[in-house]
Every structure is written in structure tokens, then in C-alpha cells.
PDB file of C-alpha atoms in Angstrom:
ATOM      1  CA  MET A 523     138.524 147.125 138.368  1.00  0.00           C
ATOM      2  CA  THR A 524     139.909 150.024 140.323  1.00  0.00           C
ATOM      3  CA  LEU A 525     141.422 149.520 143.766  1.00  0.00           C
ATOM      4  CA  SER A 526     140.955 152.928 145.313  1.00  0.00           C
ATOM      5  CA  PHE A 527     142.425 151.822 148.693  1.00  0.00           C
ATOM      6  CA  MET A 528     145.782 151.260 146.963  1.00  0.00           C
ATOM      7  CA  ALA A 529     145.940 154.454 144.979  1.00  0.00           C
ATOM      8  CA  ALA A 530     147.750 157.419 146.441  1.00  0.00           C
ATOM      9  CA  ASP A 531     145.681 159.896 144.557  1.00  0.00           C
ATOM     10  CA  ARG A 532     142.289 158.505 145.565  1.00  0.00           C
ATOM     11  CA  THR A 533     139.371 160.878 146.154  1.00  0.00           C
ATOM     12  CA  ARG A 534     138.438 161.680 149.708  1.00  0.00           C
ATOM     13  CA  ASP A 535     134.890 161.588 150.915  1.00  0.00           C
ATOM     14  CA  PRO A 536     134.167 165.087 152.285  1.00  0.00           C
ATOM     15  CA  SER A 537     131.501 163.728 154.755  1.00  0.00           C
ATOM     16  CA  ARG A 538     134.102 161.627 156.631  1.00  0.00           C
ATOM     17  CA  ARG A 539     136.068 164.100 158.796  1.00  0.00           C
ATOM     18  CA  ASP A 540     137.915 161.389 160.834  1.00  0.00           C
ATOM     19  CA  MET A 541     139.552 159.852 157.718  1.00  0.00           C
ATOM     20  CA  PRO A 542     142.956 161.518 157.351  1.00  0.00           C
ATOM     21  CA  LEU A 543     144.237 162.711 154.002  1.00  0.00           C
ATOM     22  CA  PRO A 544     146.683 160.292 152.250  1.00  0.00           C
ATOM     23  CA  HIS A 545     149.334 163.011 152.362  1.00  0.00           C
ATOM     24  CA  ALA A 546     148.604 164.364 155.825  1.00  0.00           C
ATOM     25  CA  PRO A 547     151.779 163.213 157.747  1.00  0.00           C
ATOM     26  CA  GLN A 548     154.455 165.143 156.023  1.00  0.00           C
ATOM     27  CA  ASP A 549     157.242 164.816 158.708  1.00  0.00           C
ATOM     28  CA  TYR A 550     159.111 162.271 156.692  1.00  0.00           C
ATOM     29  CA  TRP A 551     161.412 162.271 153.666  1.00  0.00           C
ATOM     30  CA  ARG A 552     159.602 161.674 150.452  1.00  0.00           C
ATOM     31  CA  ARG A 553     160.496 161.726 146.806  1.00  0.00           C
ATOM     32  CA  PRO A 554     158.083 164.310 145.168  1.00  0.00           C
ATOM     33  CA  TYR A 555     157.979 162.421 141.820  1.00  0.00           C
ATOM     34  CA  ARG A 556     157.650 158.824 140.625  1.00  0.00           C
ATOM     35  CA  ILE A 557     160.819 156.910 139.931  1.00  0.00           C
ATOM     36  CA  GLY A 558     161.561 156.551 136.272  1.00  0.00           C
ATOM     37  CA  PRO A 559     161.494 153.426 134.127  1.00  0.00           C
ATOM     38  CA  TRP A 560     165.138 153.544 133.253  1.00  0.00           C
ATOM     39  CA  ARG A 561     166.219 153.532 136.888  1.00  0.00           C
ATOM     40  CA  VAL A 562     163.822 150.675 137.718  1.00  0.00           C
ATOM     41  CA  GLY A 563     164.927 148.730 134.674  1.00  0.00           C
ATOM     42  CA  ILE A 564     168.685 149.012 135.459  1.00  0.00           C
ATOM     43  CA  SER A 565     168.021 148.025 139.013  1.00  0.00           C
ATOM     44  CA  ALA A 566     165.868 145.016 137.999  1.00  0.00           C
ATOM     45  CA  VAL A 567     168.558 143.759 135.591  1.00  0.00           C
ATOM     46  CA  THR A 568     171.219 144.234 138.290  1.00  0.00           C
ATOM     47  CA  LEU A 569     169.178 142.259 140.734  1.00  0.00           C
ATOM     48  CA  LEU A 570     168.664 139.565 138.173  1.00  0.00           C
ATOM     49  CA  ILE A 571     172.440 139.326 137.523  1.00  0.00           C
ATOM     50  CA  ALA A 572     172.915 139.287 141.395  1.00  0.00           C
ATOM     51  CA  SER A 573     170.637 136.287 141.612  1.00  0.00           C
ATOM     52  CA  PHE A 574     172.748 134.462 139.079  1.00  0.00           C
ATOM     53  CA  ILE A 575     175.923 135.413 140.941  1.00  0.00           C
ATOM     54  CA  MET A 576     174.421 134.094 144.168  1.00  0.00           C
ATOM     55  CA  MET A 577     173.629 130.777 142.537  1.00  0.00           C
ATOM     56  CA  SER A 578     177.239 130.668 141.262  1.00  0.00           C
ATOM     57  CA  ALA A 579     178.390 131.315 144.764  1.00  0.00           C
ATOM     58  CA  MET A 580     176.402 128.427 146.034  1.00  0.00           C
ATOM     59  CA  ILE A 581     177.681 126.065 143.326  1.00  0.00           C
ATOM     60  CA  ILE A 582     181.296 127.218 143.885  1.00  0.00           C
ATOM     61  CA  ALA A 583     181.000 126.705 147.675  1.00  0.00           C
ATOM     62  CA  LEU A 584     179.378 123.231 147.270  1.00  0.00           C
ATOM     63  CA  ALA A 585     182.167 122.244 144.836  1.00  0.00           C
ATOM     64  CA  GLY A 586     184.658 122.586 147.615  1.00  0.00           C
ATOM     65  CA  GLN A 587     185.986 126.088 147.203  1.00  0.00           C
ATOM     66  CA  PRO A 588     184.573 128.043 150.220  1.00  0.00           C
ATOM     67  CA  GLN A 589     186.900 131.078 149.632  1.00  0.00           C
ATOM     68  CA  GLY A 590     185.796 131.423 146.022  1.00  0.00           C
ATOM     69  CA  GLY A 591     182.136 131.061 147.036  1.00  0.00           C
ATOM     70  CA  LEU A 592     182.570 133.683 149.648  1.00  0.00           C
ATOM     71  CA  ALA A 593     184.155 136.108 147.211  1.00  0.00           C
ATOM     72  CA  THR A 594     181.406 135.482 144.693  1.00  0.00           C
ATOM     73  CA  LEU A 595     178.781 135.954 147.372  1.00  0.00           C
ATOM     74  CA  LEU A 596     180.465 139.230 148.268  1.00  0.00           C
ATOM     75  CA  LEU A 597     180.240 140.336 144.592  1.00  0.00           C
ATOM     76  CA  ALA A 598     176.477 139.477 144.641  1.00  0.00           C
ATOM     77  CA  VAL A 599     175.906 141.493 147.876  1.00  0.00           C
ATOM     78  CA  LEU A 600     177.675 144.444 146.217  1.00  0.00           C
ATOM     79  CA  ALA A 601     175.519 144.159 143.166  1.00  0.00           C
ATOM     80  CA  ILE A 602     172.307 144.102 145.375  1.00  0.00           C
ATOM     81  CA  ALA A 603     173.629 147.160 147.338  1.00  0.00           C
ATOM     82  CA  PHE A 604     174.201 148.946 144.036  1.00  0.00           C
ATOM     83  CA  ALA A 605     170.696 148.236 142.761  1.00  0.00           C
ATOM     84  CA  LEU A 606     169.135 149.370 146.019  1.00  0.00           C
ATOM     85  CA  ARG A 607     171.125 152.602 146.170  1.00  0.00           C
ATOM     86  CA  LEU A 608     170.267 153.313 142.570  1.00  0.00           C
ATOM     87  CA  LEU A 609     166.617 153.182 143.458  1.00  0.00           C
ATOM     88  CA  ARG A 610     167.229 155.790 146.222  1.00  0.00           C
ATOM     89  CA  VAL A 611     169.170 158.300 144.083  1.00  0.00           C
ATOM     90  CA  GLY A 612     167.246 161.534 143.568  1.00  0.00           C
ATOM     91  CA  ILE A 613     165.833 164.520 145.407  1.00  0.00           C
ATOM     92  CA  TRP A 614     163.879 163.970 148.573  1.00  0.00           C
ATOM     93  CA  VAL A 615     161.901 166.707 150.505  1.00  0.00           C
ATOM     94  CA  SER A 616     160.479 167.159 153.968  1.00  0.00           C
ATOM     95  CA  PRO A 617     159.595 170.104 156.081  1.00  0.00           C
ATOM     96  CA  ARG A 618     163.004 169.983 157.546  1.00  0.00           C
ATOM     97  CA  GLY A 619     164.752 170.475 154.176  1.00  0.00           C
ATOM     98  CA  LEU A 620     165.950 169.064 150.893  1.00  0.00           C
ATOM     99  CA  ARG A 621     168.024 165.884 150.560  1.00  0.00           C
ATOM    100  CA  GLN A 622     170.074 165.101 147.442  1.00  0.00           C
ATOM    101  CA  VAL A 623     170.989 161.399 147.285  1.00  0.00           C
ATOM    102  CA  ASN A 624     173.832 160.398 144.943  1.00  0.00           C
ATOM    103  CA  MET A 625     175.262 156.990 144.426  1.00  0.00           C
ATOM    104  CA  LEU A 626     178.070 157.426 147.010  1.00  0.00           C
ATOM    105  CA  MET A 627     176.995 160.460 149.083  1.00  0.00           C
ATOM    106  CA  THR A 628     173.899 162.119 150.573  1.00  0.00           C
ATOM    107  CA  ARG A 629     173.722 165.841 151.087  1.00  0.00           C
ATOM    108  CA  THR A 630     171.009 167.389 153.256  1.00  0.00           C
ATOM    109  CA  LEU A 631     170.130 171.100 153.236  1.00  0.00           C
ATOM    110  CA  ARG A 632     167.771 172.905 155.549  1.00  0.00           C
ATOM    111  CA  TRP A 633     165.258 175.017 153.709  1.00  0.00           C
ATOM    112  CA  ARG A 634     166.753 178.165 155.107  1.00  0.00           C
ATOM    113  CA  ASP A 635     170.038 177.299 153.434  1.00  0.00           C
ATOM    114  CA  VAL A 636     168.402 177.088 150.003  1.00  0.00           C
ATOM    115  CA  THR A 637     168.308 180.471 148.279  1.00  0.00           C
ATOM    116  CA  ARG A 638     166.723 179.581 144.949  1.00  0.00           C
ATOM    117  CA  VAL A 639     165.196 176.595 143.208  1.00  0.00           C
ATOM    118  CA  ARG A 640     164.627 177.022 139.387  1.00  0.00           C
ATOM    119  CA  THR A 641     164.852 175.280 136.071  1.00  0.00           C
ATOM    120  CA  ALA A 642     167.347 176.234 133.426  1.00  0.00           C
ATOM    121  CA  GLN A 643     168.299 175.241 129.922  1.00  0.00           C
ATOM    122  CA  GLN A 644     171.871 173.906 129.980  1.00  0.00           C
ATOM    123  CA  PRO A 645     173.958 170.962 128.768  1.00  0.00           C
ATOM    124  CA  VAL A 646     172.991 167.913 130.928  1.00  0.00           C
ATOM    125  CA  ARG A 647     174.346 164.397 131.209  1.00  0.00           C
ATOM    126  CA  TRP A 648     172.483 161.741 129.294  1.00  0.00           C
ATOM    127  CA  LEU A 649     171.614 158.886 131.773  1.00  0.00           C
ATOM    128  CA  SER A 650     174.429 160.121 133.968  1.00  0.00           C
ATOM    129  CA  LEU A 651     177.009 159.128 131.396  1.00  0.00           C
ATOM    130  CA  PRO A 652     179.866 161.393 130.246  1.00  0.00           C
ATOM    131  CA  ARG A 653     177.893 162.348 127.071  1.00  0.00           C
ATOM    132  CA  THR A 654     176.100 165.744 127.384  1.00  0.00           C
ATOM    133  CA  VAL A 655     173.127 166.917 125.476  1.00  0.00           C
ATOM    134  CA  GLN A 656     171.064 170.125 125.581  1.00  0.00           C
ATOM    135  CA  GLY A 657     168.279 169.807 128.185  1.00  0.00           C
ATOM    136  CA  GLU A 658     166.688 171.283 131.182  1.00  0.00           C
ATOM    137  CA  ALA A 659     167.922 170.883 134.761  1.00  0.00           C
ATOM    138  CA  LEU A 660     166.586 171.785 138.211  1.00  0.00           C
ATOM    139  CA  GLU A 661     169.173 174.128 139.840  1.00  0.00           C
ATOM    140  CA  ILE A 662     169.273 174.323 143.570  1.00  0.00           C
ATOM    141  CA  GLU A 663     171.346 177.279 144.821  1.00  0.00           C
ATOM    142  CA  ARG A 664     172.701 177.332 148.367  1.00  0.00           C
ATOM    143  CA  ARG A 665     173.203 180.324 150.632  1.00  0.00           C
ATOM    144  CA  ARG A 666     176.836 179.434 151.100  1.00  0.00           C
ATOM    145  CA  GLY A 667     178.833 177.468 148.646  1.00  0.00           C
ATOM    146  CA  GLU A 668     178.327 176.238 145.104  1.00  0.00           C
ATOM    147  CA  PRO A 669     174.999 175.121 143.789  1.00  0.00           C
ATOM    148  CA  LEU A 670     174.184 171.430 144.038  1.00  0.00           C
ATOM    149  CA  ARG A 671     175.038 169.257 141.142  1.00  0.00           C
ATOM    150  CA  PRO A 672     171.770 168.863 139.177  1.00  0.00           C
ATOM    151  CA  LEU A 673     170.205 165.422 139.680  1.00  0.00           C
ATOM    152  CA  LEU A 674     166.867 166.281 138.074  1.00  0.00           C
ATOM    153  CA  THR A 675     167.307 166.741 134.415  1.00  0.00           C
ATOM    154  CA  THR A 676     165.171 165.979 131.377  1.00  0.00           C
ATOM    155  CA  HIS A 677     167.748 163.326 130.387  1.00  0.00           C
ATOM    156  CA  SER A 678     168.253 161.580 133.728  1.00  0.00           C
ATOM    157  CA  ALA A 679     167.092 158.051 134.406  1.00  0.00           C
ATOM    158  CA  ASP A 680     163.903 159.282 135.985  1.00  0.00           C
ATOM    159  CA  PHE A 681     162.752 161.652 133.268  1.00  0.00           C
ATOM    160  CA  LEU A 682     164.271 160.486 129.910  1.00  0.00           C
ATOM    161  CA  GLY A 683     161.458 160.850 127.449  1.00  0.00           C
ATOM    162  CA  ARG A 684     159.073 162.136 130.199  1.00  0.00           C
ATOM    163  CA  TYR A 685     159.188 165.906 129.933  1.00  0.00           C
ATOM    164  CA  GLU A 686     155.812 166.477 131.492  1.00  0.00           C
ATOM    165  CA  ALA A 687     156.867 164.469 134.552  1.00  0.00           C
ATOM    166  CA  PHE A 688     160.022 166.606 134.816  1.00  0.00           C
ATOM    167  CA  ASP A 689     157.994 169.747 134.753  1.00  0.00           C
ATOM    168  CA  ARG A 690     155.615 168.435 137.450  1.00  0.00           C
ATOM    169  CA  ALA A 691     158.547 167.350 139.680  1.00  0.00           C
ATOM    170  CA  ALA A 692     160.364 170.686 139.237  1.00  0.00           C
ATOM    171  CA  ASP A 693     157.155 172.566 140.043  1.00  0.00           C
ATOM    172  CA  VAL A 694     156.617 170.557 143.210  1.00  0.00           C
ATOM    173  CA  ILE A 695     160.104 170.945 144.477  1.00  0.00           C
ATOM    174  CA  GLU A 696     159.938 174.747 143.785  1.00  0.00           C
ATOM    175  CA  ALA A 697     156.617 174.901 145.659  1.00  0.00           C
ATOM    176  CA  TRP A 698     158.123 173.007 148.631  1.00  0.00           C
ATOM    177  CA  ALA A 699     161.135 175.393 148.659  1.00  0.00           C
ATOM    178  CA  SER A 700     158.960 178.556 148.506  1.00  0.00           C
ATOM    179  CA  GLU A 701     156.513 177.139 151.135  1.00  0.00           C
ATOM    180  CA  HIS A 702     159.044 176.053 153.657  1.00  0.00           C
ATOM    181  CA  ARG A 703     161.465 178.938 153.163  1.00  0.00           C
ATOM    182  CA  GLY A 704     158.601 181.209 154.087  1.00  0.00           C
ATOM    183  CA  ASP A 705     159.215 183.667 151.315  1.00  0.00           C
ATOM    184  CA  GLY A 706     155.651 183.340 149.932  1.00  0.00           C
ATOM    185  CA  ARG A 707     156.684 183.353 146.235  1.00  0.00           C
TER     186      ARG A 707
END
């Protein structure tokens, strides 16, 4: 059974002019690709561990050690914050510009500050670990300053083993850049 009202890529009835397109309001930040299974899996395991830590905090607090329970609860809150931030990491686009979200920092560029967006073969990090492998990365060059650190790679947590998804995401981001910079390429 298909639930067309829940699908983002549902077909639109051309006879209904009053029904807006599912992608019509574009004045918000959106991720132009689906989040990868590795990132979701790591976040899910982290949230599961955080739930056990919270249970431990409750047991410690009920056993008569409120300071220990509070410290354990703080550890659980940090684990939850880590998992949620991990789900936000990536490239986000809007008509205003491009936003690169890292674990600790977010960098926003207006489209007029982006000179070029392209894919290139280069050594990339495997799942953001120190080990590098040969892969493809999306390079975003700025008008002033150094290029952004590549977050979209064929070996990142979003695209490991999903090369077609990487190509689609790179094409979408390149199209956003050429459309909103106004260079018509």
C-alpha cells in the first residue's frame, strides 16, 4: 500500500491548480540529499547508550548520591546533544546561500561568495576518521579565503557505498550554486 500523501516525490495532479508543489516554499534551509545509513546508525546507537546512561543516573540518584546522578545525567545530555548534532552535519542550501554544518561549527556563505562548486578525485577521509582513501569529494571554492573542507565525499557517513546518491547530491548542489549565483552555467 502506497501512502502518497507522505511521500515527498508524489506526483501532482495537473488539473488542481490550487494545490502547491511539495517543494514550492524554498525560503528555508534544506539538505539536498537523504541522510546516510551510517550517520543514522551511529546516532541511534549513541541515543541507545544515552538512555542506559540516564537509567544509571536515576539509579545513582535514588541510591543517595545526587552529585553522582547529576554528573551521570550531564553525560547523558552530552551524548544526546552529540547524536542530534551528528544528524545535522552536512551541506544545507537555501536561496540565501550555502551552509556547511560541522560537529562544532557552522559556516554560512552567500551564493555570491561561492566562486565554484565541483567534484574532484582526491584522497578523502573514510567515515571522518584519520584514515584516507582515494575517492571523490565536492569542492566548494570561496571568493575570498581557502576552499571549504569537503564534507560531501564518497566515503563520508552519508555516502559510503552509495556512489549514485553522492553523484545526485553533488549535481543538486552544483545546480543550486549555478542557479542562485546567476551565472547560468
